[in-house]
XYZ file of C-alpha atoms in Angstrom:
622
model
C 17.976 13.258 6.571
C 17.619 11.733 3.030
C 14.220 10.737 1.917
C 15.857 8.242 -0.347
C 18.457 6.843 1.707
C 17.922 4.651 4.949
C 21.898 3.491 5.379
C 22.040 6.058 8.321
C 18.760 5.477 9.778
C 18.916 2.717 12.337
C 17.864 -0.265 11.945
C 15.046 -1.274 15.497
C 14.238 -4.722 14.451
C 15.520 -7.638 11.618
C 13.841 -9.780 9.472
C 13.662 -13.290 11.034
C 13.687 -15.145 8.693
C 10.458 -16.252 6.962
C 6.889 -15.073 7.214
C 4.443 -15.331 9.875
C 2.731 -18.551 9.542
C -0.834 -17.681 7.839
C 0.880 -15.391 5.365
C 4.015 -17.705 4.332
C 1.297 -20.228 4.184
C -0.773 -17.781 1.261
C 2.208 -16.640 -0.592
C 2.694 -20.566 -0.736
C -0.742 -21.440 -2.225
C -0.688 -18.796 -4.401
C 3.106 -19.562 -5.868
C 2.178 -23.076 -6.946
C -1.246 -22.138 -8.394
C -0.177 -19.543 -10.387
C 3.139 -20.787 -11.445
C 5.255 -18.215 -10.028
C 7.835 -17.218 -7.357
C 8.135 -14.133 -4.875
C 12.042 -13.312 -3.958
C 10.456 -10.698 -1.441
C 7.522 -9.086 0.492
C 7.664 -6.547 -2.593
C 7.244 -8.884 -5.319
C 4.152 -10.681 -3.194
C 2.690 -7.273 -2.674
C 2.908 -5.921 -6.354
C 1.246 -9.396 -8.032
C -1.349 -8.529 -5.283
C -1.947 -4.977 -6.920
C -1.639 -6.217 -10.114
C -3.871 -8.991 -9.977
C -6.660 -7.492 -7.661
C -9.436 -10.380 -8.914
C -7.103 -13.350 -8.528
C -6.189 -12.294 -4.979
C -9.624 -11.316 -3.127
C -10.552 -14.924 -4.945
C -7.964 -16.833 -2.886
C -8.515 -14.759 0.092
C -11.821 -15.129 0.562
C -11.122 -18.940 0.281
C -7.949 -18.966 2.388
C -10.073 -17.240 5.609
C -12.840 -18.740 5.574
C -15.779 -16.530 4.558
C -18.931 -18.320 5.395
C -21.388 -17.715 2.603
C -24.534 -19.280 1.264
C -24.157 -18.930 -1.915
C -20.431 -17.967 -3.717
C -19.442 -15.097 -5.578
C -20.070 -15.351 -9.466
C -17.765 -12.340 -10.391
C -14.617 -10.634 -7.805
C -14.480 -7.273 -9.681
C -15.126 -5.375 -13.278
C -11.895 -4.095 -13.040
C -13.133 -1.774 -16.001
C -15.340 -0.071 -13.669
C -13.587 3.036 -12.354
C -12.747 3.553 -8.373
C -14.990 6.630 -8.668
C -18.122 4.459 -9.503
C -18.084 2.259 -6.664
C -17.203 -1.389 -8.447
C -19.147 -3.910 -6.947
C -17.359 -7.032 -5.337
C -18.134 -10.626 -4.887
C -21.088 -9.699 -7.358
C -23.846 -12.753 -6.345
C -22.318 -13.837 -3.301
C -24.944 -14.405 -0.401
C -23.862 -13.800 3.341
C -24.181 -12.184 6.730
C -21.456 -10.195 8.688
C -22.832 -11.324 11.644
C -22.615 -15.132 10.782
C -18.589 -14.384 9.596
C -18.092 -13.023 13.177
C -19.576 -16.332 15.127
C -18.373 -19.049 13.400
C -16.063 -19.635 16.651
C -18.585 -21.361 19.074
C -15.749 -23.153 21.581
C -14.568 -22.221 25.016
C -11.468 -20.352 24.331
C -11.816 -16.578 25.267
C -13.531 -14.381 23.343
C -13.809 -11.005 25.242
C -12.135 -9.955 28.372
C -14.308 -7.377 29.977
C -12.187 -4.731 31.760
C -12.037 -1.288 33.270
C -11.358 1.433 35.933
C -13.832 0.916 38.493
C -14.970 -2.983 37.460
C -13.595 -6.467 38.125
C -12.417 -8.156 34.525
C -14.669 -11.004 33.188
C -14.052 -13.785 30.842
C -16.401 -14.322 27.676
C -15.753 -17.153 26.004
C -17.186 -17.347 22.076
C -19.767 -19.803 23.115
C -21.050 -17.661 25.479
C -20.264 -14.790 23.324
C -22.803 -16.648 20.628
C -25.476 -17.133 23.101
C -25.764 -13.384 24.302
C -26.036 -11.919 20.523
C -28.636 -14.843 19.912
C -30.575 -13.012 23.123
C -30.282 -9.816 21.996
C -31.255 -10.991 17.931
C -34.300 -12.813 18.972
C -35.378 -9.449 20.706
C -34.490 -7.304 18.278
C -36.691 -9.231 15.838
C -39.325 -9.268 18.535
C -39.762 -5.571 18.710
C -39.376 -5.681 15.389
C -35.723 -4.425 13.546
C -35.658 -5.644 10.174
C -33.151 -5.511 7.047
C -32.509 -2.092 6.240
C -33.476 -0.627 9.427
C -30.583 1.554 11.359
C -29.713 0.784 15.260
C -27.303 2.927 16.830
C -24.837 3.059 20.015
C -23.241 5.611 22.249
C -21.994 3.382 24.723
C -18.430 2.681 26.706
C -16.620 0.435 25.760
C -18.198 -2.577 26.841
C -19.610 -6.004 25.566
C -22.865 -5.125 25.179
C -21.756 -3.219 22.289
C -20.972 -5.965 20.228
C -23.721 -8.085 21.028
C -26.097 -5.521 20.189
C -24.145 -5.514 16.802
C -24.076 -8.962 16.290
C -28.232 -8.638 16.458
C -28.588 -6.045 14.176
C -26.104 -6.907 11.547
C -27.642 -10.728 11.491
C -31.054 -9.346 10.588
C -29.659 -7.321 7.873
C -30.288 -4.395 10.022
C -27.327 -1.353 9.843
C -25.064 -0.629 13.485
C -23.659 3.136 13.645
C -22.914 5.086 16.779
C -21.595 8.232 18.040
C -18.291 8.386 21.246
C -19.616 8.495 24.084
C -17.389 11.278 24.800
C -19.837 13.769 22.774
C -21.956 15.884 23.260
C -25.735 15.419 22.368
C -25.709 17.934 19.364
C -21.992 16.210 18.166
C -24.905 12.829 18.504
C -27.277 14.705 16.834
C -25.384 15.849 13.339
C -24.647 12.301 12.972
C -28.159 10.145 13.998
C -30.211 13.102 12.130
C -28.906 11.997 8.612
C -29.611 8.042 9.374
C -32.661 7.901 11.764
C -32.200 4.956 13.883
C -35.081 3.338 15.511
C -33.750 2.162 18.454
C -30.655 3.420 20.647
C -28.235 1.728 22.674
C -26.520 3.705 25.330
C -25.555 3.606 28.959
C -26.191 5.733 32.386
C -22.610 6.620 33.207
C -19.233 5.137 32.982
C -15.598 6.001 34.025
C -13.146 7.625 31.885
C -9.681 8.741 33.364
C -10.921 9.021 36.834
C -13.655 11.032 36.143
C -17.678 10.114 36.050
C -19.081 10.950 32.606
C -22.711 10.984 33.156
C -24.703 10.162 29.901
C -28.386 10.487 31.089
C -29.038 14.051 30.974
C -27.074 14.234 27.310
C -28.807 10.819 26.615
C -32.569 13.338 27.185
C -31.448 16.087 24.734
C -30.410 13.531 21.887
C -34.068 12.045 22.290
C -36.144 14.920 21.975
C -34.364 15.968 18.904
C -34.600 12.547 17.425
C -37.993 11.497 16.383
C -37.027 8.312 14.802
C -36.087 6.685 18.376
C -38.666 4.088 18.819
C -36.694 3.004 22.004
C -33.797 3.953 24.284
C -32.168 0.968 25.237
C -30.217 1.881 28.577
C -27.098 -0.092 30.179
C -27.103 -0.096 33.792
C -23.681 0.127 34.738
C -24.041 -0.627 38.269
C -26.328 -2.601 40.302
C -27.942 0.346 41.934
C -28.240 2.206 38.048
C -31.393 0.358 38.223
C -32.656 2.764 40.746
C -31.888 5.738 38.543
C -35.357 7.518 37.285
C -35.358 7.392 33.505
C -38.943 8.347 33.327
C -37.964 11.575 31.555
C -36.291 9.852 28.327
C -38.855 8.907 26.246
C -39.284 5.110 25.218
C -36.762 4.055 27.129
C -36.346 0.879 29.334
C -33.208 -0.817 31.039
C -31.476 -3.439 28.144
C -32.038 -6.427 30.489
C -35.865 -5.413 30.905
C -36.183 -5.169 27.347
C -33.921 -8.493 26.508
C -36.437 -10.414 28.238
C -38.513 -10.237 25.117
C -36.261 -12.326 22.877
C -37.458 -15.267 25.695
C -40.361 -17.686 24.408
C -43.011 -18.461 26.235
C -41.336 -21.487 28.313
C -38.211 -19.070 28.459
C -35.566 -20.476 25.801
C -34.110 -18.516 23.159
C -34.927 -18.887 19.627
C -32.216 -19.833 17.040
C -30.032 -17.190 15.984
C -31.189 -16.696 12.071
C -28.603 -14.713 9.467
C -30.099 -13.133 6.892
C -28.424 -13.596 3.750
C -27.479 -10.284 2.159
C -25.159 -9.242 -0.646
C -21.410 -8.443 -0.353
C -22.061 -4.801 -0.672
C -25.499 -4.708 2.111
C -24.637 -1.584 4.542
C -23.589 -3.255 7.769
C -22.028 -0.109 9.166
C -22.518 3.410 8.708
C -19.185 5.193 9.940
C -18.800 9.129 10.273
C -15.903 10.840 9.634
C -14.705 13.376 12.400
C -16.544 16.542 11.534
C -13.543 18.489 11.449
C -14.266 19.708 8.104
C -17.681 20.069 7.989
C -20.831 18.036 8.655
C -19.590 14.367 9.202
C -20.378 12.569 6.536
C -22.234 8.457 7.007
C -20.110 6.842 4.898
C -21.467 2.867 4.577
C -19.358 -0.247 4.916
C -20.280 -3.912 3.983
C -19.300 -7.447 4.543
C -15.729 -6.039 3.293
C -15.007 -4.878 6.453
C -14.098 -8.917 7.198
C -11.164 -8.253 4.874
C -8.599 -5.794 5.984
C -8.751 -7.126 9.740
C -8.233 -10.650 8.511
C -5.662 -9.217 6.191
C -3.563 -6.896 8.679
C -4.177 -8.031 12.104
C -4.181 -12.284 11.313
C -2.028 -12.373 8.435
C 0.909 -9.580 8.336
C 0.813 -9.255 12.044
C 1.069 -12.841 12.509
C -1.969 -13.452 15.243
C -3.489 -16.775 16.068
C -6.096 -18.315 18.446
C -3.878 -17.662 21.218
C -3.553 -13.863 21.135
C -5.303 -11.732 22.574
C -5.571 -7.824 21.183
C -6.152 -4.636 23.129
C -8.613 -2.306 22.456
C -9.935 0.505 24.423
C -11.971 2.565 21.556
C -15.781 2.366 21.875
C -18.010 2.655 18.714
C -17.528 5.937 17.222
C -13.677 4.340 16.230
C -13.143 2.645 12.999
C -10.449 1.142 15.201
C -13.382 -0.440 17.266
C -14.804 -1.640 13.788
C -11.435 -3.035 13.178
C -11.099 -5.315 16.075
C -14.248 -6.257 17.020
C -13.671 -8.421 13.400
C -10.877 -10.114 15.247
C -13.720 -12.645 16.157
C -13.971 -13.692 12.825
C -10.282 -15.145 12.615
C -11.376 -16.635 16.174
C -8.583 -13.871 17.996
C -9.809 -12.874 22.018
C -9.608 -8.728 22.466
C -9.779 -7.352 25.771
C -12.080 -4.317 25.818
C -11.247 -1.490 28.298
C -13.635 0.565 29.443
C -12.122 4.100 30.589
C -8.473 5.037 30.070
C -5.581 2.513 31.362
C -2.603 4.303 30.729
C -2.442 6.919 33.409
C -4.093 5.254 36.277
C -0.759 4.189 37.982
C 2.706 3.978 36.830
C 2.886 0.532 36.416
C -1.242 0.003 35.665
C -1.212 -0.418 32.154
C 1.931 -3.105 32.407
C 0.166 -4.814 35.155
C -2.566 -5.391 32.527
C -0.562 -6.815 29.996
C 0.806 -9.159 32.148
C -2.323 -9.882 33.855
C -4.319 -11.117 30.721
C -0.858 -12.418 28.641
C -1.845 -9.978 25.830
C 0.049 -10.023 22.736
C -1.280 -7.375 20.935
C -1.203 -3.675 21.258
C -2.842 -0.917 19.213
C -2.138 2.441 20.676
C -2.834 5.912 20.098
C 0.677 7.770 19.385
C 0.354 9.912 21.865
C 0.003 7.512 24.342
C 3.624 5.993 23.192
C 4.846 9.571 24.052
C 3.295 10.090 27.437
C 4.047 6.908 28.960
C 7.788 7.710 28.508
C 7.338 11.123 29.415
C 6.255 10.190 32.411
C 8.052 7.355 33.239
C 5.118 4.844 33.030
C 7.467 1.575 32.011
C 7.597 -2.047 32.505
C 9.460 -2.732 35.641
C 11.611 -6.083 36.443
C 8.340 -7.746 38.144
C 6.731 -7.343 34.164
C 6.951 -10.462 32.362
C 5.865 -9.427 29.316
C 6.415 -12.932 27.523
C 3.124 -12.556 25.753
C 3.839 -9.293 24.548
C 4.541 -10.076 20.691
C 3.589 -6.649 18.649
C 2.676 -3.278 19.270
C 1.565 -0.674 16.662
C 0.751 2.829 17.022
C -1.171 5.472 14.789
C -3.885 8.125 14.958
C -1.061 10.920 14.567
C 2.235 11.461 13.892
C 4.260 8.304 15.465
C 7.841 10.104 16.634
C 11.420 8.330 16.260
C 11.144 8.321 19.443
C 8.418 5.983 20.497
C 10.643 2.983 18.755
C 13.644 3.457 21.391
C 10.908 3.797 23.949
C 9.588 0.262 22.594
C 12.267 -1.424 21.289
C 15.070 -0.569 24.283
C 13.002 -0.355 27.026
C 9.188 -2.014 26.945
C 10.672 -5.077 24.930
C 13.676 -5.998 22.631
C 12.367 -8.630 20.509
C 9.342 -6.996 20.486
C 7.589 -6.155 17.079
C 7.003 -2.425 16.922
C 6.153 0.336 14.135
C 3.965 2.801 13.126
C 0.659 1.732 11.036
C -1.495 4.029 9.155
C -5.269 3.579 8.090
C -8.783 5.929 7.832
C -12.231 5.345 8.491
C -12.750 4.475 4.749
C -11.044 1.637 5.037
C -11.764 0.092 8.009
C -8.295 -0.840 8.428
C -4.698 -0.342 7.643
C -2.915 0.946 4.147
C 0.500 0.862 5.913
C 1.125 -2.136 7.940
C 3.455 -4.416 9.581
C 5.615 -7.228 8.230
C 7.966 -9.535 9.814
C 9.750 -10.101 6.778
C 11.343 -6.602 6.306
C 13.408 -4.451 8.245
C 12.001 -2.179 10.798
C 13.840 1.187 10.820
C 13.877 3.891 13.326
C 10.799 6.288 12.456
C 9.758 4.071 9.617
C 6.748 2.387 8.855
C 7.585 -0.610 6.848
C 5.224 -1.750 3.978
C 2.349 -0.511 1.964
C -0.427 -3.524 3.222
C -1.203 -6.306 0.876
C -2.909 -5.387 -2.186
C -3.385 -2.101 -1.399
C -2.335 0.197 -3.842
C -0.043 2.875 -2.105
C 0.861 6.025 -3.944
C 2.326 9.121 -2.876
C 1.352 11.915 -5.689
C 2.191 15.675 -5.547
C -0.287 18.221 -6.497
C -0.705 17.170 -10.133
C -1.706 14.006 -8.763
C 1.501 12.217 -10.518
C 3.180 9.749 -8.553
C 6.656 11.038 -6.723
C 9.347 9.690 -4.756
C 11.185 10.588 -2.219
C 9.143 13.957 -1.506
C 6.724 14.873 0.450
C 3.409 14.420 -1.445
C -0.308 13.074 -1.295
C -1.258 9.245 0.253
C -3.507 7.599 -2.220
C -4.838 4.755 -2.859
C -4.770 4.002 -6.396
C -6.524 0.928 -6.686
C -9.850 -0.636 -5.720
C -10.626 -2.952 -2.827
C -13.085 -4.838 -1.113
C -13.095 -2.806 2.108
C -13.184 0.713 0.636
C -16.825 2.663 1.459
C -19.882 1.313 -0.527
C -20.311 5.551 -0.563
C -22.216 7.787 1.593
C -25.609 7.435 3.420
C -28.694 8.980 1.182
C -26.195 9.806 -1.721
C -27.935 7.579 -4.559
C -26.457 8.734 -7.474
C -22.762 8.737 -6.115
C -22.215 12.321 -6.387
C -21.571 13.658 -2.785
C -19.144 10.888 -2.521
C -16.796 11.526 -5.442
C -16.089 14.649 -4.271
C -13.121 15.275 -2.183
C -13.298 14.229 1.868
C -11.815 17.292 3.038
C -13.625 20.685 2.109
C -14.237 23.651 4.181
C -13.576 23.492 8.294
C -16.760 23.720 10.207
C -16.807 27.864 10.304
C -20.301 27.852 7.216
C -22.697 29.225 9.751
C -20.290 32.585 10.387
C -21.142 35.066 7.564
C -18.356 36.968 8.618
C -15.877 34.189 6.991
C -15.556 33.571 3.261
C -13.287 30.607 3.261
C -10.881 28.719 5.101
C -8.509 26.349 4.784
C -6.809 23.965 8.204
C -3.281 22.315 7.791
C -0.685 20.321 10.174
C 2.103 22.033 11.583
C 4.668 20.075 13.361
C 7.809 20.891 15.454
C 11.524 19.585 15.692
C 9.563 16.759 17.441
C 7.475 16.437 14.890
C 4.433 17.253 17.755
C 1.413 18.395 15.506
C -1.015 21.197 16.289
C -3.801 22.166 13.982
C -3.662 25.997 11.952
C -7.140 27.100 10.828
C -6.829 29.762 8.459
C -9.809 32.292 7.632
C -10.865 34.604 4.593
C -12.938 37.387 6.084
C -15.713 38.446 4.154
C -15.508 41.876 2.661
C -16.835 44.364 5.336
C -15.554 41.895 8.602
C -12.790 42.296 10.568
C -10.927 39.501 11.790
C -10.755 39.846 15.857
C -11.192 38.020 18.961
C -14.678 37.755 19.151
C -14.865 35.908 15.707
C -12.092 33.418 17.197
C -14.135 32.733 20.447
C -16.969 31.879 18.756
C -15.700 29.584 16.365
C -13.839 28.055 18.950
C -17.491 27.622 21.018
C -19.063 26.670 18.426
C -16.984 23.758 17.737
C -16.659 22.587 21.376
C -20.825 22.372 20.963
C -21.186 20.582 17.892
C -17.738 18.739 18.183
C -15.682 18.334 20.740
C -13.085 20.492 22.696
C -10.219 18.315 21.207
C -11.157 19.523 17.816
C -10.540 23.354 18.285
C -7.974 24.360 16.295
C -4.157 25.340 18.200
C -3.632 28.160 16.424
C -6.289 30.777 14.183
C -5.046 33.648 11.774
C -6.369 35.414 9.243
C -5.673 35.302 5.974
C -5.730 37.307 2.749
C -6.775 34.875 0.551
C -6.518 31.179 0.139
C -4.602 28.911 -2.930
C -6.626 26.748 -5.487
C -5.915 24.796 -8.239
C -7.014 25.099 -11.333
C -9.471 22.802 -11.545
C -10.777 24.538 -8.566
C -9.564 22.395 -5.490
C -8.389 23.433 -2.174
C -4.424 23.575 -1.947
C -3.855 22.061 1.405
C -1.313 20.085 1.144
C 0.702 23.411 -0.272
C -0.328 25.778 2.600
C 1.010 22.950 4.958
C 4.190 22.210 2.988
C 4.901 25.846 3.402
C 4.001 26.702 6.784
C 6.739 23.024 7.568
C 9.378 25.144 5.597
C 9.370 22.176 3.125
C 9.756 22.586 -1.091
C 6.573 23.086 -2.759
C 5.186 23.505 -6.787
C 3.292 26.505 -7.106
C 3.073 25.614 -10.876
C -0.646 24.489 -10.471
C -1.904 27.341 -8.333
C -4.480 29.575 -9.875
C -3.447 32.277 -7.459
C 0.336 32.001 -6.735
C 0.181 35.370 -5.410
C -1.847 34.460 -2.234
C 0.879 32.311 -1.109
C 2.846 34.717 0.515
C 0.242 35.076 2.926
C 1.517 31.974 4.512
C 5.248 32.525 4.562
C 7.493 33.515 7.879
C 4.447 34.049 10.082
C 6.071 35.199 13.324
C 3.549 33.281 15.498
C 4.271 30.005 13.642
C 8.109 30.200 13.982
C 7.936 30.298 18.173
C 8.128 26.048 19.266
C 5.521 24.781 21.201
């Protein structure tokens, strides 16, 4: 297949005609104020690259950002990416306040799971439990600054809880409740929250996770804790001892102390904070090393607002789906749906497997119109024959979008000829540092089989090769070349910048093996463009590479990770390519291990990349 040419790739879905709504409505405003016209989505997107000030301005004003006092400056654009610009220099606001400016009675939440009935939260309601759990927080005493974290389901509670903290000016982070306590640990012991939000058990596939005893081991370790905030999942939780966890108490014991004395709650206050105030502290995944706390503002408003509402055309009538718990950027992502007033259902457990026609029967059930999906979800549900059947409506049903991995030609046949035709379908791409999406949807552009559409409004998408210079039609580099609002303030205890300008990916988490020098882990993918990971390792001189060393890696990363993260396949290796300003040639060991063209022109040691050529265990499919 050409990486230039499309005329043989087939086209899933056309353009219908204009715009969604919200964004035709933009491009609109911003054509008459600034005297100019837009032919395409291409010509829109580049004046929003090009003029990065002028465009936060009007967005910020088009959505509705509820502020005290305004912004006196967008952006120095003179200040380079690498020094963290400041935005919206002088503005005065609160996250928290952004998020529940919706007080009415249309649905906010829709609480549902694997062993629970659903329930409807409406944003009113939705106000009125984070002003409970604010006016206890400041009881106990959380102020600006101070850290609360989660490792919780997927539930509402969540989000209240987050509401609280980020209206005091206090910082939400949190750790899947799918790890284990020292996976909790690596991340809480570089923040130090004071108090900790988690649960006693809760479902997850079929199968009972239960948090308390991993709940105890993250405690003792964590000094900080001034109290363990626990979520009785079930009526009889409450009759679970919890004695054993220090400072903890059941949430609704403790919520009781946001009551006054004649048992109202207080008014909800937002504490007015600058555009770059932490609100979250995000890790990455740990793969490469120790995860790092990488902090997010009040930008985190923008890409939602700018992805979800505007290119993917939602309005007070949809209603998203999410089923990550905090731990996800994606649960970042669309808990901000709130602020553009959008419902999301939250899912606690996993829907997809349950039955063959579960997950449909949910979409139906609840008339969502939204789906964001893990790819390989997309591939198991055809795999397995999980589709919509003639009962499934499905009228709802507007857009789906997939990511997280590789999204396979595949899953758009699976979507567009059998889920739904007229359905709005393609493959997304975003990170943890940007809270969002780079690569994004857009109604007014073709959607072509295997394709993802459109670099996301003024984001500045560049594909670069090793040299960092900007390419075409090869395989290359994602950058983003640009600033933007929603990009990481930097990383947690890093004051002078430094940590963070380094690169995000450096060695695999193998440091506390003397018996390995280096290492280097890449993407391999099959005809099916499946993906398994390939950790290679540089002995050090007087170790042998061998089973043993492979085992214990491998354990060692199921105990401070997860089992998910283990690498597919280990092998030694001689030596490992760097450039020559002393950077770590990944995207070179990959290209060559795909059997794709690569430059060696920038390697300082060409001669090492033999070592990854025709490796007889990499050429068998799996």
């Amino acid at each position: 297949m050409s990486l230039r040419d499309f005329s043989n790739i087939p086209v899933m879905r056309k353009p219908d005609g204009a715009p969604g709504f919200y964004f035709n409505k933009l491009e609109r405003l911003i054509e008459e104020k600034y005297n100019t016209k837009f032919n395409n989505y291409w010509e829109f997107h580049k004046w929003t690259t090009d003029h990065l000030a002028e465009f936060w301005s009007e967005f910020w004003d088009f959505v509705g950002i509820v502020h005290s006092k305004r912004f006196d400056e967008v952006i120095d654009c003179s200040v380079p990416m690498s020094d963290f610009p400041e935005w919206f220099k002088g503005a005065k606001l609160n996250y928290a306040e952004n998020l529940l400016k919706f007080r009415d009675n249309r649905t906010a939440i829709i609480e549902a799971g694997e062993d629970k009935d659903p329930r409807y939260i409406t944003f009113a309601e939705m106000y009125e439990e984070s002003r409970l759990y604010a006016a206890a927080f400041r009881k106990f005493g959380i102020k600006k600054g101070d850290v609360v974290a989660c490792y919780v389901s997927n539930r509402p509670e969540a989000l209240f809880a987050m509401h609280a903290t980020t209206s005091i000016g206090a910082i939400w982070t949190g750790a899947l409740p799918l790890f284990g306590a020292q996976a909790v640990l690596y991340r809480m012991k570089q923040v130090n929250p004071r108090i900790l939000l988690t649960i006693d058990r809760f479902p997850n596939d079929r199968e009972e996770i239960d948090m308390l005893p991993k709940v105890k081991e993250v405690v003792n370790n964590l000094p900080s804790l001034e109290k363990v905030l626990i979520i009785p999942s079930k009526k009889e939780s409450k009759l679970k001892d919890i004695s054993d966890i220090r400072n903890s108490c059941f949430l609704d014991d403790f919520l009781k102390l946001g009551l006054d004395e004649n048992g109202a709650v207080p008014e909800m206050e937002f504490e007015q904070v600058s555009f770059s105030h932490p609100v979250f502290i995000n890790f990455t995944s740990g793969t490469t090393g120790l995860p790092k706390a990488m902090m997010h503002g009040s930008g985190a408003l923008m890409p939602t607002a700018k992805d979800f509402w505007l290119q993917m055309d939602s309005d007070r009538d949809s209603i998203w789906f999410s089923m990550s718990p905090v731990g996800w950027v994606s649960w970042n992502m669309t808990c901000a749906l709130h602020f553009c007033g959008i419902g999301v259902l939250l899912y606690e457990g996993v829907p997809y497997y349950l039955s063959p026609t579960y997950f449909w029967d949910l979409v139906d059930k609840h008339k969502l119109t939204h789906l964001f999906l893990p790819a390989n979800v997309t591939d198991d549900l055809e795999k397995f024959g999980y589709i919509p059947t003639e009962k499934h409506d499905l009228s709802n049903l507007k857009a789906a979008m997939a990511g997280g991995s590789i999204v396979k030609p595949q899953a758009y046949d699976f979507f567009y000829n059998i889920v739904k035709k007229d359905i709005f379908f393609c493959a997304t791409y975003g990170s943890t540092e940007v809270v969002g999406t780079c690569i994004s949807m857009e109604k007014s552009v073709p959607i072509y089989r295997g394709e993802s559409p459109v670099a996301a409004l003024a984001v500045d998408m560049q594909c670069v090769n090793e040299e960092g210079k900007p390419i075409e039609g090869e395989y290359g580099e994602l950058i983003i070349g640009k600033p933007a609002p929603f990009l990481l303030l930097g990383l947690w205890g890093d004051s002078d910048g430094s940590r963070a300008r380094k690169s995000y990916y450096e060695k695999f988490p193998v440091d506390m093996f003397p018996e390995v020098r280096d290492c280097i882990c890449v993407s391999q993918y099959n005809k099916d463009l499946d993906e398994r990971a390939v950790l290679f390792l540089k002995m050090t001189e007087g170790f042998f590479f061998n089973d043993d060393i492979v085992k214990r890696i491998q354990e060692a990363i199921t105990k401070e990770l997860t089992s998910a993260h283990i690498p597919d396949v280990i092998l030694e290796t001689q030596d490992i390519p760097y450039s020559i300003n002393g950077k770590k040639m990944e995207i070179i060991v990959k290209n060559i291990i795909n059997k794709r063209p690569y430059n060696k022109d920038n390697v300082m040691n060409p001669e090492c990349l033999k070592n990854f050529c025709d490796i007889p265990i990499l050429q068998q499919e799996f």
